[in-house]
Each structure stands twice: as C-alpha cells, then as structure tokens.
Coordinates of C-alpha atoms in Angstrom, one line a residue:
X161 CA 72.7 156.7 47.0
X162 CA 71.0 153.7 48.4
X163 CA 68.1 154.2 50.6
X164 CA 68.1 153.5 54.4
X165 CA 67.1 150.1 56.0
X166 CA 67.6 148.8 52.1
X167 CA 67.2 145.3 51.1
X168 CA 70.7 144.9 51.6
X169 CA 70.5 145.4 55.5
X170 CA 67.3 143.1 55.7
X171 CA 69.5 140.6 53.8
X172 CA 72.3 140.9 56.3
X173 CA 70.4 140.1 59.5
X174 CA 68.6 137.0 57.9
X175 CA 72.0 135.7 57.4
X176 CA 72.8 136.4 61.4
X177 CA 69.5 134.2 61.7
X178 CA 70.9 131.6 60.0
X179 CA 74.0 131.6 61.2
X180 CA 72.6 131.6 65.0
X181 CA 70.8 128.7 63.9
X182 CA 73.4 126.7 62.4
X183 CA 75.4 127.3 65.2
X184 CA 72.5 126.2 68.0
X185 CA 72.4 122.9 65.6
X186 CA 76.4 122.4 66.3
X187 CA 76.2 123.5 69.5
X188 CA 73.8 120.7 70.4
X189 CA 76.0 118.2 68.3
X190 CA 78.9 119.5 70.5
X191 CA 76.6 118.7 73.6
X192 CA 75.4 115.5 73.0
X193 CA 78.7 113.8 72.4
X194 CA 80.3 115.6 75.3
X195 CA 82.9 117.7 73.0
X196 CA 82.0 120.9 74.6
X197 CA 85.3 120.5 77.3
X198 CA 87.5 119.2 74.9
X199 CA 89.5 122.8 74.4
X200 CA 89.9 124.2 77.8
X201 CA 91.5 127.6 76.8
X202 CA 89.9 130.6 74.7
X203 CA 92.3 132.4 72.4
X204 CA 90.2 134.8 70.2
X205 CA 93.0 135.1 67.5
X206 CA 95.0 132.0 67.6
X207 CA 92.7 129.9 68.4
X208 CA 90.9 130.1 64.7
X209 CA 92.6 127.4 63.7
X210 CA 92.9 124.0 64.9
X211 CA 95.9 122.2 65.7
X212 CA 98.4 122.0 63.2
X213 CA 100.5 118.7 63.1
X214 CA 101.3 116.0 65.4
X215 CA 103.4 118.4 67.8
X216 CA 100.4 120.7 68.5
X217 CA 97.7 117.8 68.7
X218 CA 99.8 116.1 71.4
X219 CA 100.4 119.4 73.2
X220 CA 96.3 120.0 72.7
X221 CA 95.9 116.5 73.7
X222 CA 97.9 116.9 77.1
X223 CA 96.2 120.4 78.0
X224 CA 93.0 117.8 77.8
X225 CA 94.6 115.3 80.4
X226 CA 95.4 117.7 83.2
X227 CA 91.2 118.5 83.4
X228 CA 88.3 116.6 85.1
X229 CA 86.7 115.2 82.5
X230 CA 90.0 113.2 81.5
X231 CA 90.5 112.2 84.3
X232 CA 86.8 111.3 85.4
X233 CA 85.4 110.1 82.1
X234 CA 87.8 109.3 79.4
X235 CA 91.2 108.4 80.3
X236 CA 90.8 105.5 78.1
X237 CA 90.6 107.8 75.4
X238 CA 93.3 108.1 72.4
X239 CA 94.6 111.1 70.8
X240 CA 92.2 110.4 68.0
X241 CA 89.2 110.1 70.1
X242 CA 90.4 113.5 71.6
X243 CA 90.1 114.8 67.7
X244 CA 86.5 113.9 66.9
X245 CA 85.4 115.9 70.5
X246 CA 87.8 118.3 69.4
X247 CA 86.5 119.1 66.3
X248 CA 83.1 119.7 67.4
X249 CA 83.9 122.6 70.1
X250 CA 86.2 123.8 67.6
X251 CA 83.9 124.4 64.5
X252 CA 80.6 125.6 67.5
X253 CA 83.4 128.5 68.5
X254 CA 84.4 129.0 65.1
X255 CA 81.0 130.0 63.8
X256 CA 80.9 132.0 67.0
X257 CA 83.6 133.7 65.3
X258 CA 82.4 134.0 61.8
X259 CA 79.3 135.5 63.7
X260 CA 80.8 138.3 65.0
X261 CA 82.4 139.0 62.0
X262 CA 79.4 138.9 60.0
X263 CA 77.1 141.3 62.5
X264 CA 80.3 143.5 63.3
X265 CA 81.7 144.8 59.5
X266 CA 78.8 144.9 57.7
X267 CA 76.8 147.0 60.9
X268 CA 80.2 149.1 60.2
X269 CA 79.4 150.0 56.5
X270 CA 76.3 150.2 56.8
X271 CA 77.0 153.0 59.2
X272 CA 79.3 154.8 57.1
X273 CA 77.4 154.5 53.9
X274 CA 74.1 155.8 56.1
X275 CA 71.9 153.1 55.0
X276 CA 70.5 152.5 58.5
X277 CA 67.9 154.4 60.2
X278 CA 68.6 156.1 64.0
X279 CA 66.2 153.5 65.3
X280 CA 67.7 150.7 63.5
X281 CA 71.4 151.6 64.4
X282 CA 70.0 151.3 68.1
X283 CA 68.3 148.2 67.8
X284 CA 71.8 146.8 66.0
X285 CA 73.7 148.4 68.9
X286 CA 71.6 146.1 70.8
X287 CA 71.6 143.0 69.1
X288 CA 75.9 143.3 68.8
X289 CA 76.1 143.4 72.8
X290 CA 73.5 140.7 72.7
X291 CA 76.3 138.7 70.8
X292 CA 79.5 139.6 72.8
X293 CA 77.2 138.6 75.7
X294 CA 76.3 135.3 74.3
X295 CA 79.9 134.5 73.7
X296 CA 81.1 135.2 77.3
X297 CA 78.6 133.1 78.5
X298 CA 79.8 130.1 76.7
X299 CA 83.1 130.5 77.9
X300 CA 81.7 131.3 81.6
X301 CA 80.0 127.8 80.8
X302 CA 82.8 125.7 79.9
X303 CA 84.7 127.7 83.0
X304 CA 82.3 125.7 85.2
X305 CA 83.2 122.1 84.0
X306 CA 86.8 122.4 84.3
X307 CA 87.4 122.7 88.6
X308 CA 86.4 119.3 90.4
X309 CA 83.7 117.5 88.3
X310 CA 83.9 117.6 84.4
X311 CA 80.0 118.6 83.7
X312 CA 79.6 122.1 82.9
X313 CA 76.6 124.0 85.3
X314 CA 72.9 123.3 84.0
X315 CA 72.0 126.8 85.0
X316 CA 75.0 128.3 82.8
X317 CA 74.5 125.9 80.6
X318 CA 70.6 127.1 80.1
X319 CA 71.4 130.7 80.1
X320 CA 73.9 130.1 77.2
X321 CA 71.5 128.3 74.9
X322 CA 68.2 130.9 76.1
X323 CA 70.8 133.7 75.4
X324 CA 71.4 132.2 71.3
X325 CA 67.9 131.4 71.4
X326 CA 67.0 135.5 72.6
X327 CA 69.6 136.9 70.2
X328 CA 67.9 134.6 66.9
X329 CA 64.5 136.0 68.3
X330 CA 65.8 139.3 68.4
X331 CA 67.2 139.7 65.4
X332 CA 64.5 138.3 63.6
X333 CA 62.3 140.9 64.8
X334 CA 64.2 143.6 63.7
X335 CA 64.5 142.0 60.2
X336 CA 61.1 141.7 60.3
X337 CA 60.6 145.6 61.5
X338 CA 62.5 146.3 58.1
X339 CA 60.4 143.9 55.8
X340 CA 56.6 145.2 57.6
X341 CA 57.2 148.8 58.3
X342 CA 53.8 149.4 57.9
X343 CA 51.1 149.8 61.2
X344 CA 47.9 148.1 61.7
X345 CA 45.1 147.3 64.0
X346 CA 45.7 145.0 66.5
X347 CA 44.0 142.8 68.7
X348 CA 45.5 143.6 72.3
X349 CA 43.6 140.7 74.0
X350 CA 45.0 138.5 71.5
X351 CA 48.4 139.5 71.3
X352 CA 48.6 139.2 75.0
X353 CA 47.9 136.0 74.9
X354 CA 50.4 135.1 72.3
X355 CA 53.2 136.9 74.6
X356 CA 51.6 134.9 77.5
X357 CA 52.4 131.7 75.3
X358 CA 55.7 133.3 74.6
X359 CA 57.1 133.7 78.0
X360 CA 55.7 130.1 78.8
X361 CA 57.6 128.6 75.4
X362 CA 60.4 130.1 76.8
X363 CA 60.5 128.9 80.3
X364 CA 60.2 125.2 78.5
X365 CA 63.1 126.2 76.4
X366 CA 65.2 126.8 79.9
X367 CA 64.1 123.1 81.0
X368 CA 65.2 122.3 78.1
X369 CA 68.4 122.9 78.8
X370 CA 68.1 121.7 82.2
X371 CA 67.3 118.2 81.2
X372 CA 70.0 118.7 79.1
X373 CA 72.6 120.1 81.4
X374 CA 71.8 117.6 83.8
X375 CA 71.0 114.3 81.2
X376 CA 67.5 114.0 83.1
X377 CA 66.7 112.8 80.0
X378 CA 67.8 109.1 80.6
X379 CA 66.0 108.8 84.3
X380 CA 62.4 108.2 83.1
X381 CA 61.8 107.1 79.8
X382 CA 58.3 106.0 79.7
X383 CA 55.2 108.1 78.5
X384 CA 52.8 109.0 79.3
X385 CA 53.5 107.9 82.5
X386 CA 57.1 107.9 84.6
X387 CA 58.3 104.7 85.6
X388 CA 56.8 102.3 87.6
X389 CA 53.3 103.4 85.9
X390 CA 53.5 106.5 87.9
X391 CA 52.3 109.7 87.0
X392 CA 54.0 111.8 89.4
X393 CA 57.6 109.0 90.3
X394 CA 58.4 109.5 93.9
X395 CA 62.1 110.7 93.1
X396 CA 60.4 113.6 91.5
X397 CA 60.2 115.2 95.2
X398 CA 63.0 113.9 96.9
X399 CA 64.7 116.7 97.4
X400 CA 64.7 119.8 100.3
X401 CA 63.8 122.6 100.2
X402 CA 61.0 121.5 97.7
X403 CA 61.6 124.2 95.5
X404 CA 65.2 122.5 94.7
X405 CA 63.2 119.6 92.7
X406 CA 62.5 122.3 90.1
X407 CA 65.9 123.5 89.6
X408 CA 68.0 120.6 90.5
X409 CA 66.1 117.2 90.9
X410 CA 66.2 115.7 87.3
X411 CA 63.6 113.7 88.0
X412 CA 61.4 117.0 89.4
X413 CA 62.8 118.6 86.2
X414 CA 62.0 116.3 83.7
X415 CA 58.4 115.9 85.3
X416 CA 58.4 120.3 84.7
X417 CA 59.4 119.9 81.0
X418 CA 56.8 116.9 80.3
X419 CA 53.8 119.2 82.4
X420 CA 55.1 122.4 80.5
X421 CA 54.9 120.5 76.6
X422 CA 51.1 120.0 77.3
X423 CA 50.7 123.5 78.7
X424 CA 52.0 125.0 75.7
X425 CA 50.7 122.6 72.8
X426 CA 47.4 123.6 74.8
X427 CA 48.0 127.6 74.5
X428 CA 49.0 127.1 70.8
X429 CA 45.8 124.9 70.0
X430 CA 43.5 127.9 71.8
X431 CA 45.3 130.5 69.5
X432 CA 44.5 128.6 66.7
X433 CA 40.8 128.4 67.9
X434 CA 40.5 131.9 68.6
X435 CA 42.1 133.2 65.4
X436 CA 39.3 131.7 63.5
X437 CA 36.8 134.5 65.5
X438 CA 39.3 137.2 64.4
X439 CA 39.9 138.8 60.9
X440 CA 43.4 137.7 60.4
X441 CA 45.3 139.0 57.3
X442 CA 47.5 135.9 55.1
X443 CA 50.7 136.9 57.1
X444 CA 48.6 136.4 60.7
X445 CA 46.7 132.9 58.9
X446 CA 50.4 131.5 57.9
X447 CA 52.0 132.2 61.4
X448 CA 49.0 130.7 63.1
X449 CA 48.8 127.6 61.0
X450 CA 53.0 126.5 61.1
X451 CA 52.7 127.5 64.8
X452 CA 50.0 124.4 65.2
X453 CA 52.0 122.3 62.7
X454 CA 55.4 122.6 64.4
X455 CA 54.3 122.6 68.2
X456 CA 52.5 118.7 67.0
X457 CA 55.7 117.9 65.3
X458 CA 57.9 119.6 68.3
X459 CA 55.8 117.4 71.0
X460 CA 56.0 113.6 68.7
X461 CA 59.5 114.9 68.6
X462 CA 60.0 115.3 72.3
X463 CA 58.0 112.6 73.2
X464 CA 60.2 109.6 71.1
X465 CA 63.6 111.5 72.0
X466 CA 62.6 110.4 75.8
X467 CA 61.4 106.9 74.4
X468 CA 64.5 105.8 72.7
X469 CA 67.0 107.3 75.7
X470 CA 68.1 110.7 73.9
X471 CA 69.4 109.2 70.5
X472 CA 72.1 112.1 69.0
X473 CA 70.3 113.1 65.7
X474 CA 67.0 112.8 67.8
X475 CA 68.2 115.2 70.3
X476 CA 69.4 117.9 68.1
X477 CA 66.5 117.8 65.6
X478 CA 64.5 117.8 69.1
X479 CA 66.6 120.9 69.7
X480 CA 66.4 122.0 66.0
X481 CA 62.0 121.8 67.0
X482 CA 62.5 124.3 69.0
X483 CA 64.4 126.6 67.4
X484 CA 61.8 126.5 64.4
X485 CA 58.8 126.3 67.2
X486 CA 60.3 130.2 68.6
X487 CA 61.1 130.9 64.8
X488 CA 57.4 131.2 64.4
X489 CA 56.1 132.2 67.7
X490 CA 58.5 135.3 67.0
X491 CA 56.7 135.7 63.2
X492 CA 53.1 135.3 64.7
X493 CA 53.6 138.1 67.8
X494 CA 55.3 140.6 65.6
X495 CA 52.3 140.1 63.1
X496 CA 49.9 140.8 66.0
X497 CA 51.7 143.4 67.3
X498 CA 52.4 146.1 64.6

C-alpha cells in the first residue's frame, strides 16, 4: 500500500501549479487583445468545444453583435476577426476546465486509496473551493462588460487575477508542506518581515490589474518621471473624494503601481542584506538570491512595458514576472517559516 502524502500527491499539485500558470499566461494573452468578451454565455458542458462549422460560427458570431463591445468597438469586425478573439477566451476557459478536472479526480483517488493525510485532505478541501471560487469570478467578470459599456470592471477584473494568483500561492505551499515536512528554527523578526514584503507584493499585484483593467498603462509613458517632466502629473489628483484617485484615476493608479515597484524592490534588496547576518540553510540562500534576481528583472520589465505603450508579449511576460516574482516570495516565507 502506498504511503500517505506519497510522491505521487506532491506530483499532482505541481501540475495544478503549472497549470494555474499557464493559464494566468493565456489569460493575460486573452486580456491584452481584448478576447476576453468574445463568448458572452457560460455552458460548463457544451461549451468544451468551440464552434463547429460555418452554421454555429455565424450563430456564435451574431450572439457577439447583440453586446456592447460590438457595437462600441468592433463593428467593423469580420467573422474571422471574431475567431482569433474567440479562440483566446475559449482555450483561457478551457484550461479552466482541464483545471478542475485535474485537482477534482485525482483529490478523489487519492481519498479512496488513503494516501492523503487528515491535514492534507483539509488543505485540498481548501484549495478545490479556492478553484470553484476563481472560476465564478471570471464569469462575475465578464458579467460586468456585457450591460452598457464593453470593458469588464477593474475591481472584478483584479480580484479575478489576485484570486489565480492566491490559489497558485496556495497550492504551492501545500506542495511544499509535503516535500519539507520537517521543523526548524526560525527567525520570527525575519519572517515578519518577509510576510510584510508579501502583503505589499500583493497589493502591487492588485494595481497591477488595475492598470490593467483600466489601460492606465498608455496615459504616462515616460520614466522616471510622468509626463511633462513631472514627478507627481497633475491628473494624478483630479479626482473627488481624493481617495477615488487610488482606485479609479488611472493616472493616480499608475503613479501607486510606479511608487509601490520601488517600495518592494527596496524590501527585497533589505532581505537580501539582512540574510547575510543570519545563518540561512541552501534552501533559505537559493530563495533569497532568485528573489533579488527576479524583482531586478520584474522592475526592467515593468519599467520598458510602460516605455514602449504596453507591447502584447511585453505585457504578458510583464505579467509572467510576477507570477515567478510570488512563485518565489511563496518559496522564501515557507522556508522561513517551518
């Protein structure tokens, strides 16, 4: 009989980590060239496949017309422009699909066979609703893009890609719980400030998705400064309340996102500096080292996306910096922490 929480199970949620990631790559392809309201219904089953034949691309197609962004954006467009958005929503919800699949049978046999621990059953338990979540709140996305104007919410939009971003995170740690069951010492002040650098990592992964949501990624592309030589532009508070520039004002959000990179290549760069006081094991030395590596690379990255007005491939491999940036942040705390 094969032991519990065998290699088997750690192999399993690796492949839910690559598969989350594969599909945050698509899913900022999918955002980037606007395909993300080209199929404007949700059927779990039938909806697997794309359409079949010229009958059910034209009835596809003319589903497409009756919604905002049609009619707002691309009413020029043919049925075969209407395929290559198409095809990019399709395959993001496909993996979706092929997600669920994967987490859901194999948590089943595992179950039956007994090769998960009570603790780990809970934490899958866990990371399953985490999934079903993320999946309603793509469609509660796309929901918002298709009454008045065709752009989907920023804030929905952000909680969607936080939500893939949490559930990657999450199951990583688990995995990780499986590969290091072993305790150690840890440094408390230490690890508190690598969660501190967490939280703040994560907060610049929500403007992230603001500039995103809201294409504040085209209204000042100059660096280091804004436009006009300015460090702070004065469209960045325009708005009232003042509190609205930092949720609403792409200009006041893209100034956030710009002020939050230097804050957290900052707290990276005094991890790195403190680890070299501290007696860090390989494991710790690794994390600590790609964490400086990729938050350079993430910020050169950032920085020529905004340059050269939010090229496709720059944006997602922008996007695909993060992913990799919290990949390792993730690593580094759950070496400092047990």
């Amino acid at each position: 009989m094969k032991t519990k929480d065998n290699k088997n199970v750690i192999y399993w949620l690796l492949t839910g980590c690559v598969l989350i990631f594969i599909m945050v790559i698509v899913g900022g392809i999918t955002r980037l060239t606007d395909s993300g309201l080209s199929i404007s219904n949700y059927k779990l089953i039938t909806g697997t496949l794309p359409p079949m034949g010229d009958a059910e691309w034209h009835d596809a197609f003319e589903l497409y017309k009756q919604h905002p962004e049609f009619k707002h954006y691309n009413s020029h467009f043919t049925i075969d422009d209407f395929k290559s958005i198409y095809f990019w929503e399709w395959f993001h919800r496909l993996i979706g699909r092929v997600i669920g699949l994967v987490f859901f049978f194999p948590f089943v046999y595992f179950l039956i066979t007994k090769q998960l621990k009570k603790s780990t059953i809970k934490k899958c338990i866990v990371l399953l609703c985490m999934g079903g979540f993320q999946g309603f709140l793509g469609w509660y996305m796309v929901k918002s893009g298709l009454v008045d104007m065709p752009d989907v919410s920023h804030f929905r939009l952000a909680a969607h890609l936080t939500a893939a971003f949490l559930t990657f995170a999450a199951t990583l740690w688990v995995a990780l719980d499986l590969i290091y069951p072993s305790k150690k010492w840890i440094n408390s002040n230490y690890r508190n400030l690598i969660i501190v650098t967490y939280i703040v990592l994560l907060i610049q992964i929500i403007y992230g998705a603001f500039i995103a949501g809201l294409k504040a990624g085209l209204v000042h592309n100059h660096w280091p400064l804004m436009n006009e030589g300015k460090f702070m532009h004065p469209t960045v508070y325009v708005m009232e309340p003042f509190y609205k520039n930092l949720i609403e004002n792409p200009s006041g959000i893209q100034f956030v996102h710009r002020m939050l990179a230097y804050v957290v290549v900052g707290l990276i760069v005094l991890l790195w500096y403190k680890s070299k006081k501290l007696q860090v094991t390989n494991n710790q030395k690794t994390a600590i080292n790609a964490l400086l590596i990729l938050v350079v690379f993430q910020f050169i990255l950032g920085v020529s996306t905004l340059l050269l007005y939010v090229p496709v491939w720059l944006g997602v491999l922008h996007q695909v910096g993060a992913f990799f940036l919290l990949s390792a942040m993730t690593f580094m705390l759950h070496r400092f922490s047990k």
